Amino acid sequence: IYNPRGNVVISPLNLIVNDYKIDNKGPLIISFKDRILNIDSFSLQTINSMTSADSESLKGSINIAGKINSKEKTFELNLLGEHIHPGIAEFLLERPLKSESQIKENEEINKVSNQGKLPSLKFLSGDINFKFNSKGSLESPIVAIDLKAKDIVIPVISAKDKSDPTNSDQAKKAKIDDVTFLADYYNGIFDIEEIKVRTFGNDMIINGSLPVNISILPSKVEFPEKDIN
């Protein structure tokens, strides 16, 4: 009981999230020994479940590796995502309507509302690749984020018929050509090296730093009274 050890093996894994199938090629293995939790093998692949083709080019992948030392209170966690379709996270963009009065105040919203929610943002296409690397102590982690996305297309509903976003005669498309997000966190500073968005040949670039104290254990996010850049 004082020093337990063991393995957790998951195989197979089959999930459906927003019409995207998530499964694993091989067993997912997590082991625990000498107060160290190891993610030995954790590789997932994603593909649109509505697609009949089984092409490798349509599949995305997510790989996770790392360990947590509960005795030393240190950790290391690395995530690698390749060719992820943004549609897998559409549920994060649903906005609930606040009240019945809000619906009545805007008849157009009332026409397109669905079970108390505004219509979700539907990604028609996109390709996202990311690296998330973190390590250090649980009280003061070090984090590096590198995300790149391209060819993100979403429909823009015209004023002719806002109730039908799938009508090709009414819906236009908005495209984001490239997105770059480079940032890291260390010693109380979240440093945004670059956020770059390119669309229709125009670039929007953001960089700066934000003072914030982040702790995993105990769980804490605090914004001190310091200047931001």
mmCIF file of C-alpha atoms in Angstrom:
data_model
loop_
_atom_site.group_PDB
_atom_site.id
_atom_site.type_symbol
_atom_site.label_atom_id
_atom_site.label_comp_id
_atom_site.label_asym_id
_atom_site.label_seq_id
_atom_site.Cartn_x
_atom_site.Cartn_y
_atom_site.Cartn_z
ATOM 1 C CA ILE A 1 0.000 0.000 0.000
ATOM 2 C CA TYR A 2 2.877 2.357 0.792
ATOM 3 C CA ASN A 3 4.499 1.920 -2.632
ATOM 4 C CA PRO A 4 1.929 0.522 -5.059
ATOM 5 C CA ARG A 5 2.780 -0.353 -8.637
ATOM 6 C CA GLY A 6 0.836 -1.441 -11.663
ATOM 7 C CA ASN A 7 -0.166 -0.880 -15.274
ATOM 8 C CA VAL A 8 -3.291 0.440 -16.952
ATOM 9 C CA VAL A 9 -3.802 -0.821 -20.504
ATOM 10 C CA ILE A 10 -6.629 0.500 -22.676
ATOM 11 C CA SER A 11 -7.356 -1.258 -25.957
ATOM 12 C CA PRO A 12 -9.282 -0.557 -28.033
ATOM 13 C CA LEU A 13 -10.476 3.033 -27.557
ATOM 14 C CA ASN A 14 -13.301 4.291 -29.766
ATOM 15 C CA LEU A 15 -14.850 7.744 -29.302
ATOM 16 C CA ILE A 16 -17.002 9.979 -31.486
ATOM 17 C CA VAL A 17 -16.616 13.740 -30.887
ATOM 18 C CA ASN A 18 -18.448 16.129 -33.234
ATOM 19 C CA ASP A 19 -18.584 13.488 -35.979
ATOM 20 C CA TYR A 20 -14.870 12.779 -35.570
ATOM 21 C CA LYS A 21 -13.738 9.307 -34.649
ATOM 22 C CA ILE A 22 -10.894 9.016 -32.153
ATOM 23 C CA ASP A 23 -9.229 5.645 -31.743
ATOM 24 C CA ASN A 24 -5.855 4.121 -31.007
ATOM 25 C CA LYS A 25 -3.577 2.094 -33.244
ATOM 26 C CA GLY A 26 -1.944 0.294 -30.338
ATOM 27 C CA PRO A 27 -2.673 -0.151 -26.633
ATOM 28 C CA LEU A 28 -2.634 2.927 -24.406
ATOM 29 C CA ILE A 29 -0.313 2.110 -21.503
ATOM 30 C CA ILE A 30 0.086 4.007 -18.234
ATOM 31 C CA SER A 31 2.275 2.584 -15.477
ATOM 32 C CA PHE A 32 2.862 3.500 -11.822
ATOM 33 C CA LYS A 33 5.976 2.543 -9.887
ATOM 34 C CA ASP A 34 8.072 4.113 -7.117
ATOM 35 C CA ARG A 35 5.589 6.995 -6.877
ATOM 36 C CA ILE A 36 6.143 7.858 -10.529
ATOM 37 C CA LEU A 37 3.270 7.829 -13.015
ATOM 38 C CA ASN A 38 4.551 7.132 -16.533
ATOM 39 C CA ILE A 39 2.640 7.605 -19.770
ATOM 40 C CA ASP A 40 4.441 4.852 -21.644
ATOM 41 C CA SER A 41 2.337 4.736 -24.810
ATOM 42 C CA PHE A 42 -0.511 7.071 -25.663
ATOM 43 C CA SER A 43 -1.101 7.571 -29.391
ATOM 44 C CA LEU A 44 -4.473 8.478 -30.888
ATOM 45 C CA GLN A 45 -5.656 9.023 -34.426
ATOM 46 C CA THR A 46 -8.641 11.068 -35.614
ATOM 47 C CA ILE A 47 -10.759 11.032 -38.763
ATOM 48 C CA ASN A 48 -14.182 12.342 -39.750
ATOM 49 C CA SER A 49 -16.621 9.501 -39.088
ATOM 50 C CA MET A 50 -18.852 10.742 -41.934
ATOM 51 C CA THR A 51 -16.050 10.160 -44.443
ATOM 52 C CA SER A 52 -16.225 6.867 -46.280
ATOM 53 C CA ALA A 53 -12.607 6.994 -47.448
ATOM 54 C CA ASP A 54 -9.925 5.541 -45.181
ATOM 55 C CA SER A 55 -7.058 7.626 -46.524
ATOM 56 C CA GLU A 56 -4.027 8.263 -44.351
ATOM 57 C CA SER A 57 -4.015 11.853 -45.623
ATOM 58 C CA LEU A 58 -7.368 12.472 -43.911
ATOM 59 C CA LYS A 59 -6.196 11.233 -40.522
ATOM 60 C CA GLY A 60 -4.808 13.301 -37.696
ATOM 61 C CA SER A 61 -2.762 12.098 -34.764
ATOM 62 C CA ILE A 62 -2.225 13.023 -31.115
ATOM 63 C CA ASN A 63 0.712 11.633 -29.150
ATOM 64 C CA ILE A 64 1.189 12.105 -25.411
ATOM 65 C CA ALA A 65 4.252 11.186 -23.369
ATOM 66 C CA GLY A 66 5.363 12.105 -19.911
ATOM 67 C CA LYS A 67 5.677 11.297 -16.245
ATOM 68 C CA ILE A 68 4.674 12.663 -12.847
ATOM 69 C CA ASN A 69 6.838 12.137 -9.773
ATOM 70 C CA SER A 70 4.503 12.442 -6.804
ATOM 71 C CA LYS A 71 7.352 12.220 -4.306
ATOM 72 C CA GLU A 72 9.510 14.977 -5.794
ATOM 73 C CA LYS A 73 6.441 16.893 -7.067
ATOM 74 C CA THR A 74 7.944 17.209 -10.522
ATOM 75 C CA PHE A 75 6.577 16.326 -13.934
ATOM 76 C CA GLU A 76 7.209 16.266 -17.653
ATOM 77 C CA LEU A 77 4.431 16.256 -20.234
ATOM 78 C CA ASN A 78 4.732 16.474 -24.024
ATOM 79 C CA LEU A 79 1.881 16.602 -26.526
ATOM 80 C CA LEU A 80 2.267 16.423 -30.296
ATOM 81 C CA GLY A 81 -0.681 16.916 -32.639
ATOM 82 C CA GLU A 82 -0.461 16.574 -36.405
ATOM 83 C CA HIS A 83 -3.067 17.290 -39.081
ATOM 84 C CA ILE A 84 -5.917 17.898 -36.651
ATOM 85 C CA HIS A 85 -9.173 19.151 -38.178
ATOM 86 C CA PRO A 86 -10.506 22.157 -36.194
ATOM 87 C CA GLY A 87 -14.031 20.736 -36.393
ATOM 88 C CA ILE A 88 -13.180 18.315 -33.587
ATOM 89 C CA ALA A 89 -13.424 21.216 -31.090
ATOM 90 C CA GLU A 90 -16.569 22.917 -32.423
ATOM 91 C CA PHE A 91 -18.451 22.242 -29.185
ATOM 92 C CA LEU A 92 -16.145 24.718 -27.427
ATOM 93 C CA LEU A 93 -17.573 27.510 -29.575
ATOM 94 C CA GLU A 94 -21.256 27.021 -28.751
ATOM 95 C CA ARG A 95 -22.683 30.061 -26.975
ATOM 96 C CA PRO A 96 -25.794 29.556 -24.812
ATOM 97 C CA LEU A 97 -28.483 32.212 -25.003
ATOM 98 C CA LYS A 98 -28.621 34.078 -21.687
ATOM 99 C CA SER A 99 -32.373 34.527 -21.307
ATOM 100 C CA GLU A 100 -35.748 34.378 -23.009
ATOM 101 C CA SER A 101 -35.779 38.176 -23.217
ATOM 102 C CA GLN A 102 -32.531 38.092 -25.166
ATOM 103 C CA ILE A 103 -34.182 35.833 -27.724
ATOM 104 C CA LYS A 104 -37.247 38.046 -28.028
ATOM 105 C CA GLU A 105 -35.150 41.174 -28.441
ATOM 106 C CA ASN A 106 -33.557 39.781 -31.562
ATOM 107 C CA GLU A 107 -35.893 37.940 -33.900
ATOM 108 C CA GLU A 108 -33.072 36.884 -36.163
ATOM 109 C CA ILE A 109 -31.371 35.048 -33.284
ATOM 110 C CA ASN A 110 -34.704 33.477 -32.395
ATOM 111 C CA LYS A 111 -35.060 32.100 -35.924
ATOM 112 C CA VAL A 112 -31.712 30.351 -35.907
ATOM 113 C CA SER A 113 -31.611 29.342 -32.237
ATOM 114 C CA ASN A 114 -31.413 25.620 -31.585
ATOM 115 C CA GLN A 115 -32.353 24.285 -28.160
ATOM 116 C CA GLY A 116 -31.281 27.488 -26.466
ATOM 117 C CA LYS A 117 -27.971 27.809 -28.305
ATOM 118 C CA LEU A 118 -26.741 30.047 -31.043
ATOM 119 C CA PRO A 119 -25.689 28.141 -34.159
ATOM 120 C CA SER A 120 -22.262 26.579 -33.766
ATOM 121 C CA LEU A 121 -19.328 27.756 -35.817
ATOM 122 C CA LYS A 122 -18.806 25.011 -38.370
ATOM 123 C CA PHE A 123 -15.313 24.557 -39.718
ATOM 124 C CA LEU A 124 -15.437 23.383 -43.326
ATOM 125 C CA SER A 125 -11.724 22.644 -43.492
ATOM 126 C CA GLY A 126 -8.435 23.258 -41.747
ATOM 127 C CA ASP A 127 -5.160 21.675 -40.746
ATOM 128 C CA ILE A 128 -3.684 22.183 -37.254
ATOM 129 C CA ASN A 129 -0.304 21.050 -35.959
ATOM 130 C CA PHE A 130 0.876 21.710 -32.411
ATOM 131 C CA LYS A 131 3.547 20.958 -29.828
ATOM 132 C CA PHE A 132 2.949 21.414 -26.120
ATOM 133 C CA ASN A 133 5.939 20.785 -23.884
ATOM 134 C CA SER A 134 5.875 21.262 -20.123
ATOM 135 C CA LYS A 135 8.134 20.269 -17.264
ATOM 136 C CA GLY A 136 9.446 21.375 -13.885
ATOM 137 C CA SER A 137 7.776 21.409 -10.510
ATOM 138 C CA LEU A 138 4.033 21.119 -10.038
ATOM 139 C CA GLU A 139 4.100 24.408 -8.141
ATOM 140 C CA SER A 140 6.027 26.305 -10.835
ATOM 141 C CA PRO A 141 5.772 24.663 -14.262
ATOM 142 C CA ILE A 142 7.647 25.585 -17.441
ATOM 143 C CA VAL A 143 5.530 25.520 -20.601
ATOM 144 C CA ALA A 144 6.245 25.974 -24.313
ATOM 145 C CA ILE A 145 3.494 26.129 -26.947
ATOM 146 C CA ASP A 146 4.011 25.969 -30.701
ATOM 147 C CA LEU A 147 0.857 25.891 -32.816
ATOM 148 C CA LYS A 148 0.495 26.310 -36.549
ATOM 149 C CA ALA A 149 -2.712 26.131 -38.576
ATOM 150 C CA LYS A 150 -3.565 26.688 -42.217
ATOM 151 C CA ASP A 151 -6.455 26.724 -44.677
ATOM 152 C CA ILE A 152 -9.160 27.227 -42.054
ATOM 153 C CA VAL A 153 -12.517 27.799 -43.769
ATOM 154 C CA ILE A 154 -15.795 28.677 -42.062
ATOM 155 C CA PRO A 155 -19.181 29.624 -43.574
ATOM 156 C CA VAL A 156 -20.454 33.185 -43.315
ATOM 157 C CA ILE A 157 -24.236 33.383 -43.515
ATOM 158 C CA SER A 158 -25.591 36.085 -45.796
ATOM 159 C CA ALA A 159 -28.491 38.326 -44.865
ATOM 160 C CA LYS A 160 -30.834 36.675 -47.369
ATOM 161 C CA ASP A 161 -31.562 33.618 -45.273
ATOM 162 C CA LYS A 162 -29.792 33.386 -41.941
ATOM 163 C CA SER A 163 -31.721 30.265 -40.958
ATOM 164 C CA ASP A 164 -29.917 28.042 -43.457
ATOM 165 C CA PRO A 165 -26.120 28.072 -43.164
ATOM 166 C CA THR A 166 -25.836 25.068 -45.512
ATOM 167 C CA ASN A 167 -27.516 26.760 -48.486
ATOM 168 C CA SER A 168 -24.718 27.243 -50.994
ATOM 169 C CA ASP A 169 -26.609 30.046 -52.679
ATOM 170 C CA GLN A 170 -26.786 32.032 -49.448
ATOM 171 C CA ALA A 171 -23.607 31.075 -47.589
ATOM 172 C CA LYS A 172 -20.223 32.598 -48.277
ATOM 173 C CA LYS A 173 -16.913 31.343 -47.006
ATOM 174 C CA ALA A 174 -14.293 33.054 -44.874
ATOM 175 C CA LYS A 175 -10.780 31.675 -45.009
ATOM 176 C CA ILE A 176 -7.839 32.096 -42.667
ATOM 177 C CA ASP A 177 -4.717 31.221 -44.616
ATOM 178 C CA ASP A 178 -2.240 30.770 -41.755
ATOM 179 C CA VAL A 179 -2.155 30.992 -37.971
ATOM 180 C CA THR A 180 0.985 30.885 -35.843
ATOM 181 C CA PHE A 181 0.974 30.850 -32.056
ATOM 182 C CA LEU A 182 4.305 30.744 -30.201
ATOM 183 C CA ALA A 183 4.335 31.266 -26.438
ATOM 184 C CA ASP A 184 5.988 30.048 -23.266
ATOM 185 C CA TYR A 185 5.527 30.325 -19.526
ATOM 186 C CA TYR A 186 8.365 30.540 -17.007
ATOM 187 C CA ASN A 187 8.816 32.043 -13.560
ATOM 188 C CA GLY A 188 5.548 33.949 -13.466
ATOM 189 C CA ILE A 189 5.647 35.379 -17.000
ATOM 190 C CA PHE A 190 3.499 34.193 -19.918
ATOM 191 C CA ASP A 191 5.520 35.374 -22.909
ATOM 192 C CA ILE A 192 3.735 35.624 -26.252
ATOM 193 C CA GLU A 193 6.554 35.438 -28.764
ATOM 194 C CA GLU A 194 4.163 35.723 -31.693
ATOM 195 C CA ILE A 195 0.536 35.398 -32.629
ATOM 196 C CA LYS A 196 0.244 35.819 -36.377
ATOM 197 C CA VAL A 197 -2.935 35.533 -38.409
ATOM 198 C CA ARG A 198 -2.897 35.871 -42.190
ATOM 199 C CA THR A 199 -6.120 36.227 -44.167
ATOM 200 C CA PHE A 200 -6.767 37.650 -47.627
ATOM 201 C CA GLY A 201 -3.090 38.593 -47.858
ATOM 202 C CA ASN A 202 -3.145 40.679 -44.676
ATOM 203 C CA ASP A 203 -1.228 39.914 -41.486
ATOM 204 C CA MET A 204 -2.224 40.616 -37.907
ATOM 205 C CA ILE A 205 0.655 40.181 -35.449
ATOM 206 C CA ILE A 206 0.483 40.222 -31.653
ATOM 207 C CA ASN A 207 3.313 39.811 -29.161
ATOM 208 C CA GLY A 208 3.933 40.721 -25.556
ATOM 209 C CA SER A 209 4.035 39.355 -22.049
ATOM 210 C CA LEU A 210 1.567 38.864 -19.234
ATOM 211 C CA PRO A 211 2.465 38.403 -15.554
ATOM 212 C CA VAL A 212 0.606 35.409 -14.138
ATOM 213 C CA ASN A 213 1.306 32.864 -11.424
ATOM 214 C CA ILE A 214 0.354 29.341 -12.470
ATOM 215 C CA SER A 215 0.501 26.290 -10.240
ATOM 216 C CA ILE A 216 -0.707 22.780 -11.088
ATOM 217 C CA LEU A 217 -0.652 21.441 -7.543
ATOM 218 C CA PRO A 218 -2.132 23.207 -5.727
ATOM 219 C CA SER A 219 -4.256 24.329 -8.674
ATOM 220 C CA LYS A 220 -3.927 28.103 -8.971
ATOM 221 C CA VAL A 221 -3.978 30.900 -11.541
ATOM 222 C CA GLU A 222 -3.303 34.398 -10.174
ATOM 223 C CA PHE A 223 -2.730 37.699 -11.953
ATOM 224 C CA PRO A 224 -0.451 39.911 -9.822
ATOM 225 C CA GLU A 225 -0.620 43.694 -9.944
ATOM 226 C CA LYS A 226 2.239 44.120 -12.366
ATOM 227 C CA ASP A 227 2.578 45.851 -15.711
ATOM 228 C CA ILE A 228 1.749 43.944 -18.875
ATOM 229 C CA ASN A 229 3.493 44.414 -22.168
#
